Tab-separated table of C-alpha atoms and ligand atoms in Angstrom:
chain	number	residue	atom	x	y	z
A	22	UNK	CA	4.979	-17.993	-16.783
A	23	UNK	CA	4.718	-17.105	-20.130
A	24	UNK	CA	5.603	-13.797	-21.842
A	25	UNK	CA	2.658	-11.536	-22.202
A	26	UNK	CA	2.183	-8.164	-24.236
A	27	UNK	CA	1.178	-6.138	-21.438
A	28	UNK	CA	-0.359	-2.526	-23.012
A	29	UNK	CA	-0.778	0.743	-21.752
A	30	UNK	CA	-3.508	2.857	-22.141
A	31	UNK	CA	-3.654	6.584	-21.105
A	32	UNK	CA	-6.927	7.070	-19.511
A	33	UNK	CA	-8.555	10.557	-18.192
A	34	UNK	CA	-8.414	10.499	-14.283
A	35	UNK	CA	-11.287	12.241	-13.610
A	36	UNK	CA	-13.653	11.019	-16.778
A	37	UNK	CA	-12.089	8.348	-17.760
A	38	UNK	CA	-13.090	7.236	-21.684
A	39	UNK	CA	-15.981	4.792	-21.379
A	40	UNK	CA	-14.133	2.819	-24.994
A	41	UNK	CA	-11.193	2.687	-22.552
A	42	UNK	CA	-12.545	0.887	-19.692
A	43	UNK	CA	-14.882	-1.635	-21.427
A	44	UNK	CA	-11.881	-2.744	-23.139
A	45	UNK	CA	-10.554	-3.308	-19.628
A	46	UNK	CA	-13.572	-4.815	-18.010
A	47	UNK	CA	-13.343	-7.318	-20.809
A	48	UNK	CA	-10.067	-8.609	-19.970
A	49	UNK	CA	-11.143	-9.039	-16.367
A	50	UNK	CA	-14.534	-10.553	-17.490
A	51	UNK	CA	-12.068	-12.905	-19.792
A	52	UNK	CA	-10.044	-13.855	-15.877
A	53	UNK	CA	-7.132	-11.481	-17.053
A	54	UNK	CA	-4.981	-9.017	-15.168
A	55	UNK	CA	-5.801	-5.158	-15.460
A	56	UNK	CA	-3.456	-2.693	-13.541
A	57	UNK	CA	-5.692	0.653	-12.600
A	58	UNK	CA	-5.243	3.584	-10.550
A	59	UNK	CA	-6.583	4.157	-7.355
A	60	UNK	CA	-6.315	7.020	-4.358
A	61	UNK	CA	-4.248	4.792	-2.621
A	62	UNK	CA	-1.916	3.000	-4.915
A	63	UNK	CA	-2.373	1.425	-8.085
A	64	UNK	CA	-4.076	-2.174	-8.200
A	65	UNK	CA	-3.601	-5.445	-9.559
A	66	UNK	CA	-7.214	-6.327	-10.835
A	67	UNK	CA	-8.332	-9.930	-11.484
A	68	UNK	CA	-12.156	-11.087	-11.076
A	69	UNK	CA	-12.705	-11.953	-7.635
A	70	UNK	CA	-14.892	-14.814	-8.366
A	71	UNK	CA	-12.666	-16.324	-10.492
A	72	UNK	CA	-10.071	-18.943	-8.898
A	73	UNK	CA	-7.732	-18.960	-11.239
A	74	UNK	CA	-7.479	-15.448	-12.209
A	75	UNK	CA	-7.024	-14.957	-8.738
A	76	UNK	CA	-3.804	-17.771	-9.050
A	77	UNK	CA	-2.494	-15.651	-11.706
A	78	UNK	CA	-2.791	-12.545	-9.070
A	79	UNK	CA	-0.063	-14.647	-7.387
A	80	UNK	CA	2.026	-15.737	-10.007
A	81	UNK	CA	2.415	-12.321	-11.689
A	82	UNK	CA	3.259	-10.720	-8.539
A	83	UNK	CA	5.446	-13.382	-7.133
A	84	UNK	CA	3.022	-13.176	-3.957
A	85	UNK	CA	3.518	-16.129	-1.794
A	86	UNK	CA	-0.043	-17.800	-1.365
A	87	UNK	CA	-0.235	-17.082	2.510
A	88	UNK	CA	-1.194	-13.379	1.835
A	89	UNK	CA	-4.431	-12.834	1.088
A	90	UNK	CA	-5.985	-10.116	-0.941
A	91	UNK	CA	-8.559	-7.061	-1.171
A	92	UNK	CA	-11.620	-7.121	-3.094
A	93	UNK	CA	-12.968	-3.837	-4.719
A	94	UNK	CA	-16.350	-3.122	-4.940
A	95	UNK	CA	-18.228	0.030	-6.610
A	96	UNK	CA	-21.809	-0.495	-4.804
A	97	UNK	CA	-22.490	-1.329	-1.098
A	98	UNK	CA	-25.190	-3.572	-2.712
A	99	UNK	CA	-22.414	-5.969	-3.505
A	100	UNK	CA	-21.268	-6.684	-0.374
A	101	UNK	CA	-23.384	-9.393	0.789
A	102	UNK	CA	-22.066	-11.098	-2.091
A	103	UNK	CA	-18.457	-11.786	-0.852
A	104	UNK	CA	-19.036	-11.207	2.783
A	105	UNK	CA	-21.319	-12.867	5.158
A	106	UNK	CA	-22.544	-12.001	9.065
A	107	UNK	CA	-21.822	-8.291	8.224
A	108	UNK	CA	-22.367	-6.109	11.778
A	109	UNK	CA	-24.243	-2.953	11.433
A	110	UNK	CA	-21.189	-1.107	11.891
A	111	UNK	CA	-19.671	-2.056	8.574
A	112	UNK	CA	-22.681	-0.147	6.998
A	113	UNK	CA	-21.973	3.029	9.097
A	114	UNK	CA	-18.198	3.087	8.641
A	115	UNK	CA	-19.324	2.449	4.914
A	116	UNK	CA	-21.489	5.478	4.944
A	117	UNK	CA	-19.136	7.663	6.257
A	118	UNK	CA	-15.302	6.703	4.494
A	119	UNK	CA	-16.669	4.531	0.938
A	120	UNK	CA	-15.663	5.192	-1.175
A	121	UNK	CA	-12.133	5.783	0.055
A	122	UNK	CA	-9.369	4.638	1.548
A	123	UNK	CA	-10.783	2.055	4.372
A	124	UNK	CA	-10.466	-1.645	3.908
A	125	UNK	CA	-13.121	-3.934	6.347
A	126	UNK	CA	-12.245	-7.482	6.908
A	127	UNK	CA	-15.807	-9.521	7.094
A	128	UNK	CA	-16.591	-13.299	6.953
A	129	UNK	CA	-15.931	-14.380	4.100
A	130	UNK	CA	-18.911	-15.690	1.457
A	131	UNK	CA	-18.739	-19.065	0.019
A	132	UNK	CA	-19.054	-16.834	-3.630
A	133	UNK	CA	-15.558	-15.368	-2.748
A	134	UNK	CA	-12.834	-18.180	-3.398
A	135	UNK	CA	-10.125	-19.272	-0.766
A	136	UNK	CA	-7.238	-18.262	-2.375
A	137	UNK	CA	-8.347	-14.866	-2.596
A	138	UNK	CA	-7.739	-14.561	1.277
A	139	UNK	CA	-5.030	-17.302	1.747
A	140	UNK	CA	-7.560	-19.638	2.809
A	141	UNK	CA	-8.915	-17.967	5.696
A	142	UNK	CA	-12.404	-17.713	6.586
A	143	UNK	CA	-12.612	-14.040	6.624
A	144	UNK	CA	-12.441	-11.787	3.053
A	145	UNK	CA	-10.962	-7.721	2.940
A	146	UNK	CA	-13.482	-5.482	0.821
A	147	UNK	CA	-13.142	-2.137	0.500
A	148	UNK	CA	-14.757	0.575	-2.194
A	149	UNK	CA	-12.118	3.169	-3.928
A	150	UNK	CA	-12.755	6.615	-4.582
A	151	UNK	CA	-10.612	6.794	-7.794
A	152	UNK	CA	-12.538	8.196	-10.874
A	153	UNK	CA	-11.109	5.226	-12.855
A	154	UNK	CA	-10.987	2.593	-10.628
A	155	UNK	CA	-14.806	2.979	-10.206
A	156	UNK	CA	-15.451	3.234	-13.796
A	157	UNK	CA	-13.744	-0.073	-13.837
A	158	UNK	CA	-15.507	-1.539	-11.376
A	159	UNK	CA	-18.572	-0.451	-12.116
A	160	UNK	CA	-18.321	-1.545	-15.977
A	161	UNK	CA	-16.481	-5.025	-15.213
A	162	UNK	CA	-20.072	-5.363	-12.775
A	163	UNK	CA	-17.917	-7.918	-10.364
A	164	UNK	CA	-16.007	-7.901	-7.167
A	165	UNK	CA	-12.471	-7.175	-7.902
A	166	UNK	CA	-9.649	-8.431	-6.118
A	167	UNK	CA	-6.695	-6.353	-6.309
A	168	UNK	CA	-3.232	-6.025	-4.344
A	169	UNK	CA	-1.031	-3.305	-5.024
A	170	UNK	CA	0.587	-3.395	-8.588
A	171	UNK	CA	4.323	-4.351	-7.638
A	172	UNK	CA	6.281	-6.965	-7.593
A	173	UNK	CA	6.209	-9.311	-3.815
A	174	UNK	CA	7.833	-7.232	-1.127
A	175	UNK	CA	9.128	-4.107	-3.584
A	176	UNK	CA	7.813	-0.412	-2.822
A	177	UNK	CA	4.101	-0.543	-3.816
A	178	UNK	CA	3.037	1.475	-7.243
A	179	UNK	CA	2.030	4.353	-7.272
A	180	UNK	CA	2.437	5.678	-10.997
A	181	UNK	CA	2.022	3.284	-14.251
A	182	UNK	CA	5.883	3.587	-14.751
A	183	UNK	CA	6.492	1.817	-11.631
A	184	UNK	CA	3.659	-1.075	-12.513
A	185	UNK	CA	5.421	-1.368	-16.184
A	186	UNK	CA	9.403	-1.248	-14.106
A	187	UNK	CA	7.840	-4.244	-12.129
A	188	UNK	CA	5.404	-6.272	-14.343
A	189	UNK	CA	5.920	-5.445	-18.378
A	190	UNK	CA	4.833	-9.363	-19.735
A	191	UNK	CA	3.477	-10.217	-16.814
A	192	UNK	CA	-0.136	-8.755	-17.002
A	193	UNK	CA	-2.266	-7.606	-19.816
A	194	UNK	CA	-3.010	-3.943	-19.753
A	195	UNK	CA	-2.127	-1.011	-17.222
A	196	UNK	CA	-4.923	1.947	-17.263
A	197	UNK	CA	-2.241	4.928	-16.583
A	198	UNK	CA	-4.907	7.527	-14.975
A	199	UNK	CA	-1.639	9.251	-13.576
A	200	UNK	CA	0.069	9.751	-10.144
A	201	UNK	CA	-2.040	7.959	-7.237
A	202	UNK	CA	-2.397	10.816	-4.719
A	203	UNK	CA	-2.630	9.401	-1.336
A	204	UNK	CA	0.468	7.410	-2.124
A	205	UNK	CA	0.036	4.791	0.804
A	206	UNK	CA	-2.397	1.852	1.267
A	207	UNK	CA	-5.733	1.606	2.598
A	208	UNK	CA	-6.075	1.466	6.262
A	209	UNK	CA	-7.425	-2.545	7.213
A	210	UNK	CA	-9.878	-2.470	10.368
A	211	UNK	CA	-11.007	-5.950	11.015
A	212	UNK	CA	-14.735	-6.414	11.976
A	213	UNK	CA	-14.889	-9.865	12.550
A	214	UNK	CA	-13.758	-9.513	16.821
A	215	UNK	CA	-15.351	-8.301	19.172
A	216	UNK	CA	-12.954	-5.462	19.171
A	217	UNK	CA	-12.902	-3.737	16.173
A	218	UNK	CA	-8.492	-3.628	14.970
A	219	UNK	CA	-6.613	-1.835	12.878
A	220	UNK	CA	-4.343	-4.400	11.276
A	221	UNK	CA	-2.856	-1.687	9.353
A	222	UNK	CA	-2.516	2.277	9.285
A	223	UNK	CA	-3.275	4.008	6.431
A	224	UNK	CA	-5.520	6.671	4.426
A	225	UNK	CA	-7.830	6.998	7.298
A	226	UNK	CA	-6.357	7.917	10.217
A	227	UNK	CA	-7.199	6.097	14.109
A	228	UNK	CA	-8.467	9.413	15.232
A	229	UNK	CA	-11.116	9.866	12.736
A	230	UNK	CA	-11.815	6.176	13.156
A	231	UNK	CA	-11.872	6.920	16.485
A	232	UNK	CA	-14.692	9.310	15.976
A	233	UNK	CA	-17.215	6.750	15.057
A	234	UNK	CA	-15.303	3.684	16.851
A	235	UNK	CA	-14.271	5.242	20.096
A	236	UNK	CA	-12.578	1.722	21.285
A	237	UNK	CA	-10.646	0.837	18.179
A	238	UNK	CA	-7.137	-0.113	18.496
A	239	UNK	CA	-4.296	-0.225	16.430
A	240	UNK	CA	-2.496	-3.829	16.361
A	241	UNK	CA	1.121	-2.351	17.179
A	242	UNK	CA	2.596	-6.008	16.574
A	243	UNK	CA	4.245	-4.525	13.443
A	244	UNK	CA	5.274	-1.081	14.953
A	245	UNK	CA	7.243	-1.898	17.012
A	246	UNK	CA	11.094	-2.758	15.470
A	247	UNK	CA	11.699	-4.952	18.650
A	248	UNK	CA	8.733	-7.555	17.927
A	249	UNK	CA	8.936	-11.036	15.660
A	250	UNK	CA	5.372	-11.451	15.897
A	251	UNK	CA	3.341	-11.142	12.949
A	252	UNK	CA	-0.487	-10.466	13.789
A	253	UNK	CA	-2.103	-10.088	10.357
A	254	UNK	CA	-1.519	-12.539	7.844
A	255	UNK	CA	0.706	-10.897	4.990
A	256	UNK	CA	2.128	-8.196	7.413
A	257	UNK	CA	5.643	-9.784	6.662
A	258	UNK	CA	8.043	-7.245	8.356
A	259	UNK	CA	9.634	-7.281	5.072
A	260	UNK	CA	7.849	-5.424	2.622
A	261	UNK	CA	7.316	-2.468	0.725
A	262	UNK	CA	11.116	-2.475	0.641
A	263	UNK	CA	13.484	-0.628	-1.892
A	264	UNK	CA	16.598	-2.563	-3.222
A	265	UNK	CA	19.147	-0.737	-1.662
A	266	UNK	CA	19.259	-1.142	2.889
A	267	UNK	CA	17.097	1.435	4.468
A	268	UNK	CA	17.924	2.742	7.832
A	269	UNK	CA	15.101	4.378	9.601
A	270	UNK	CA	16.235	6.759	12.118
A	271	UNK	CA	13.911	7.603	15.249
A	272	UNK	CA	14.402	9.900	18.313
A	273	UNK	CA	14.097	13.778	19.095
A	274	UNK	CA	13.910	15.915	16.019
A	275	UNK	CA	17.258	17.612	16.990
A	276	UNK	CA	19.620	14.945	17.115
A	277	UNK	CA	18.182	13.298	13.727
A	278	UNK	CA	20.067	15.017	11.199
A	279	UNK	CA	23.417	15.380	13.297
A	280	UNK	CA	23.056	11.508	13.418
A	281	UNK	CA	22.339	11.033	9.943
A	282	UNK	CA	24.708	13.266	8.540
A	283	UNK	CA	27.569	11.676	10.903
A	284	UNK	CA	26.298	7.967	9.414
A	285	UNK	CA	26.270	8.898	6.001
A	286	UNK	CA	30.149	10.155	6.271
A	287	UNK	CA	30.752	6.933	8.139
A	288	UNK	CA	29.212	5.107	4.610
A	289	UNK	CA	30.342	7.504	2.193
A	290	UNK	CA	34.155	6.367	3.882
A	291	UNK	CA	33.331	3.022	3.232
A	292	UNK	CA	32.951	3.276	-0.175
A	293	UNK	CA	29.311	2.825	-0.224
A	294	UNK	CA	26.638	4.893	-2.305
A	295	UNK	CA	24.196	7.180	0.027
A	296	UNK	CA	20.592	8.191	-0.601
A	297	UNK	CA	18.701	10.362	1.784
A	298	UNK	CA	14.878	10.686	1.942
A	299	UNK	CA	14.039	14.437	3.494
A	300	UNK	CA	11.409	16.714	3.375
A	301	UNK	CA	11.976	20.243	2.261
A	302	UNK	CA	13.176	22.175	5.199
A	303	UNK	CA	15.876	19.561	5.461
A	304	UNK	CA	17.909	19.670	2.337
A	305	UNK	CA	20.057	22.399	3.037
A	306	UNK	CA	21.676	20.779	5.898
A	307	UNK	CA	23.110	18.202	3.710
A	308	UNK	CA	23.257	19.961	0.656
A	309	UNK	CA	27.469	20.010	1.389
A	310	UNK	CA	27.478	15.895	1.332
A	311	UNK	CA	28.189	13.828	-1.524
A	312	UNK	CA	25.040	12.071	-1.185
A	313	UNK	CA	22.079	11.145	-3.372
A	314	UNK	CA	18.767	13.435	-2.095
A	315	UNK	CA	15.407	12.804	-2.594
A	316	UNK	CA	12.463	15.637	-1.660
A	317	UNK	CA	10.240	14.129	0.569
A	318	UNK	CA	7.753	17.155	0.316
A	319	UNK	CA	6.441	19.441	3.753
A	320	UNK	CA	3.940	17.699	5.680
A	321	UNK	CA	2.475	14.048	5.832
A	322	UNK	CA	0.243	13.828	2.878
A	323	UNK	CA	3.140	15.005	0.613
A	324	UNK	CA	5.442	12.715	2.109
A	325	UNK	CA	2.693	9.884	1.868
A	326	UNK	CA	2.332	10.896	-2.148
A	327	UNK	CA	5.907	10.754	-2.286
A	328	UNK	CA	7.494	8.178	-0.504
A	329	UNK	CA	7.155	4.963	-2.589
A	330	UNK	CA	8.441	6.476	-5.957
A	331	UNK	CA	11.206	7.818	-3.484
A	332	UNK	CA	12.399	4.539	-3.000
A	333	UNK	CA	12.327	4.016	-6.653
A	334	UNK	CA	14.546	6.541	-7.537
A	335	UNK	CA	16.807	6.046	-5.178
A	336	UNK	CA	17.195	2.512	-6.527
A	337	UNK	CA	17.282	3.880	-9.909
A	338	UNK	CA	19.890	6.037	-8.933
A	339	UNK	CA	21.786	2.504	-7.365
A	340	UNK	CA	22.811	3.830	-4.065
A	341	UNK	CA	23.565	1.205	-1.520
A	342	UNK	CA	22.068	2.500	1.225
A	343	UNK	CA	18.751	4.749	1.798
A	344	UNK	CA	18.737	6.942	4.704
A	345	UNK	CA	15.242	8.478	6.274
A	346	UNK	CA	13.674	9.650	9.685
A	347	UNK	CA	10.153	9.157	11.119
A	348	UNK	CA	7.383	11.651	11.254
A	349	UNK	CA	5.723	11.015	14.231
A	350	UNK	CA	3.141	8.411	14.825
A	351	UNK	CA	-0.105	10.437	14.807
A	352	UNK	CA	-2.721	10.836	11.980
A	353	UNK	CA	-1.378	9.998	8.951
A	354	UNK	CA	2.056	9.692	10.230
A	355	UNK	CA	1.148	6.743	11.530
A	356	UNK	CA	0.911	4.643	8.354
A	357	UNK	CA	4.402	5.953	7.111
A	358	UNK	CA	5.939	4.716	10.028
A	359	UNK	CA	4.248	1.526	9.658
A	360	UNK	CA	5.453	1.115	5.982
A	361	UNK	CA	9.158	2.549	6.904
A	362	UNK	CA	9.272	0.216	9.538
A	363	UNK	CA	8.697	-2.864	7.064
A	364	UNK	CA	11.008	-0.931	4.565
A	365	UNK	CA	14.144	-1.001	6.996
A	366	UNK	CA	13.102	-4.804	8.001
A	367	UNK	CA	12.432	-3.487	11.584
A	368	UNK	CA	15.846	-2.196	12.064
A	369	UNK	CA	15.515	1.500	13.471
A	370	UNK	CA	18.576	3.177	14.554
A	371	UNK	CA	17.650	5.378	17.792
A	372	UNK	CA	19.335	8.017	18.688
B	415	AMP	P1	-2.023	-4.988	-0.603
B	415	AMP	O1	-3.352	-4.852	-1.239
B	415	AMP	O2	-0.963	-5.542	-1.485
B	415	AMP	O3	-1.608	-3.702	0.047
B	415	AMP	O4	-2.112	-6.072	0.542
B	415	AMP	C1	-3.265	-6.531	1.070
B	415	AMP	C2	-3.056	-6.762	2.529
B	415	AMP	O5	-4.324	-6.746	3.155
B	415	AMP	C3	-2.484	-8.117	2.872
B	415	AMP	O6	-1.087	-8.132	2.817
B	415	AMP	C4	-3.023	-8.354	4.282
B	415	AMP	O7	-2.161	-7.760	5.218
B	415	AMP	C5	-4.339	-7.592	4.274
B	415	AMP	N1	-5.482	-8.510	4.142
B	415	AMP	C6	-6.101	-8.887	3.013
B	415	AMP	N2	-7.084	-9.765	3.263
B	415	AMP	C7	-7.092	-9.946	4.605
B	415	AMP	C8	-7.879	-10.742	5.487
B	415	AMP	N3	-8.859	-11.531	5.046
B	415	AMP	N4	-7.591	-10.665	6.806
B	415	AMP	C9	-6.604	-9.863	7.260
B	415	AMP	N5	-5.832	-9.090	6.474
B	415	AMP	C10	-6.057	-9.133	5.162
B	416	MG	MG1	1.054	-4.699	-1.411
């Protein structure tokens, strides 16, 4: 593809300058690329309805075809124009979670193009919460589809350095509104079974789905390290994954650290470069080893906010290996085991 001048602008987070964002809703009226903050992560804009802005979607990311993509809306009026058949309980969900971090997948409408969900019949809408990514929205006046701004398979963005690091001259502008705070991606429910499913953990957690849903399940497919399946289309075990191997260690809290600490040594002896992803209580422990450390913060959210530009660094910092434990599997934990998982390639080491 051909070299673009791709331009930052700094943009207020929370009232974002209207000059600002018309200038971006232009390019995306025009079937360019805008990169834009939202609570999740930050997004790769293109117009929705447009086919081949969409294609360019692809190209820019290096996203193979097969995995489809999310389309942003600001008003529930919209939705009947890229989904059809919608069930009642879209609109409730809607009322309770939009906007915010909870992705539907509907039937698709004829409006929304095919490539935009790798030529399935079904579409993935949700409405973010971010100050800027509304603004956006809202100004642009279209349904906006929008993956996460990173290059195919690499730790999603969550700050405008890390869209620039993957995608300088590859899109037009990135709107830099600042650090996204959830950190991790939407959670995907799909609406089109009978059952509802969540094809992916995320911002809103299966218990509080479970408080409007009380059946919903959790496809498990991808949490599980032991499984070659792949349910959802685009949940490629490999994703979301830094340069460098990561090892994701499991089992009870007490023997993680021993374990770690003896595999890093193990490593280290090898001549290979160790980076270790802990949260606060836990750096002291290793704070003897010769080993690259990155804070992980003290509960889930701040380990969510955190993790992805984790990865980063630890790639910046060009260790060979990235060493990091689970959190559990409830609430939010959930999601960051689902995107550790895909991070280590489904390769846990239990102990
Ligand atoms: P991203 O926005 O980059 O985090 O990725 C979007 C993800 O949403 C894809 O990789 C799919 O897993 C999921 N997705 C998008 N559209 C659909 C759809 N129509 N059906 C099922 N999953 C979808
Ligand atoms: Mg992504």
């Amino acid at each position: 593809m051909s070299a673009l001048k791709t331009r930052v602008l700094q943009v207020n987070p929370t009232a974002p300058e209207p000059a600002l964002i018309q200038e971006a809703a232009k390019i995306l009226a025009a079937g360019g690329l805008v990169a834009f903050p939202t609570e999740t992560v930050y997004g790769l804009g293109a117009n929705a309805l447009d086919t081949k802005a969409v294609d360019s979607i692809f190209a820019a990311k290096g996203r193979p075809a097969s995995d489809p993509i999310i389309v942003h809306l600001y008003d529930l009026a919209q939705l009947p124009t890229v989904a059809i058949n919608i069930p009642d309980l879209a609109y409730d969900l809607a009322r309770h979670f939009w906007p915010g971090p909870l992705t539907f997948v509907l039937q698709r409408s004829s409006n929304v193009p095919a490539n935009v969900s790798a030529g399935m019949s079904t579409v993935a809408v949700r409405m973010p919460s971010h100050p800027v990514a509304i603004a956006l929205l809202q100004a642009a006046n279209l349904p906006v589809a929008a993956p996460s701004a990173n290059r195919f398979a690499r730790p999603s963005a969550t700050t405008a350095a890390h869209v620039l690091e993957d995608l300088d001259g590859r899109i037009d502008l990135i709107l830099d509104g600042g650090a996204a705070v959830i950190g991790v991606e939407s959670t995907i429910l799909d609406l089109t079974k009978e059952q509802p499913t969540i094809l992916r953990p995320g911002g809103i957690t299966l218990e509080i789905l479970r408080t409007i849903i009380p059946d919903v399940e959790v496809v498990t497919k991808h949490l599980r390290a032991d499984d070659e399946g792949i349910e959802a289309p685009g949940m490629l075990l490999k994703h979301y994954s830094p340069r460098a191997e990561l090892l994701l260690f499991n089992g009870i809290q007490s023997a993680l650290l021993p374990a770690m600490r003896t595999y890093a040594l193990q490593q280290i002896e090898q001549g290979r470069k160790v980076g270790l992803l802990l949260p606060d209580h836990e750096q002291s422990s290793v704070a003897d080893l010769p080993v690259e450390i990155v804070n992980l913060g003290s509960n889930a959210s701040e380990v969510g906010h955190n993790l992805f530009s984790a990865m980063r660094l630890l790639d910046q910092a060009s260790v060979d290996v990235i060493m990091v434990h689970g959190f559990g599997q409830t609430g939010l934990s959930l999601a960051l085991w689902d995107r550790l998982l895909r991070a280590a390639e489904g390769h846990i080491i239990e102990v």
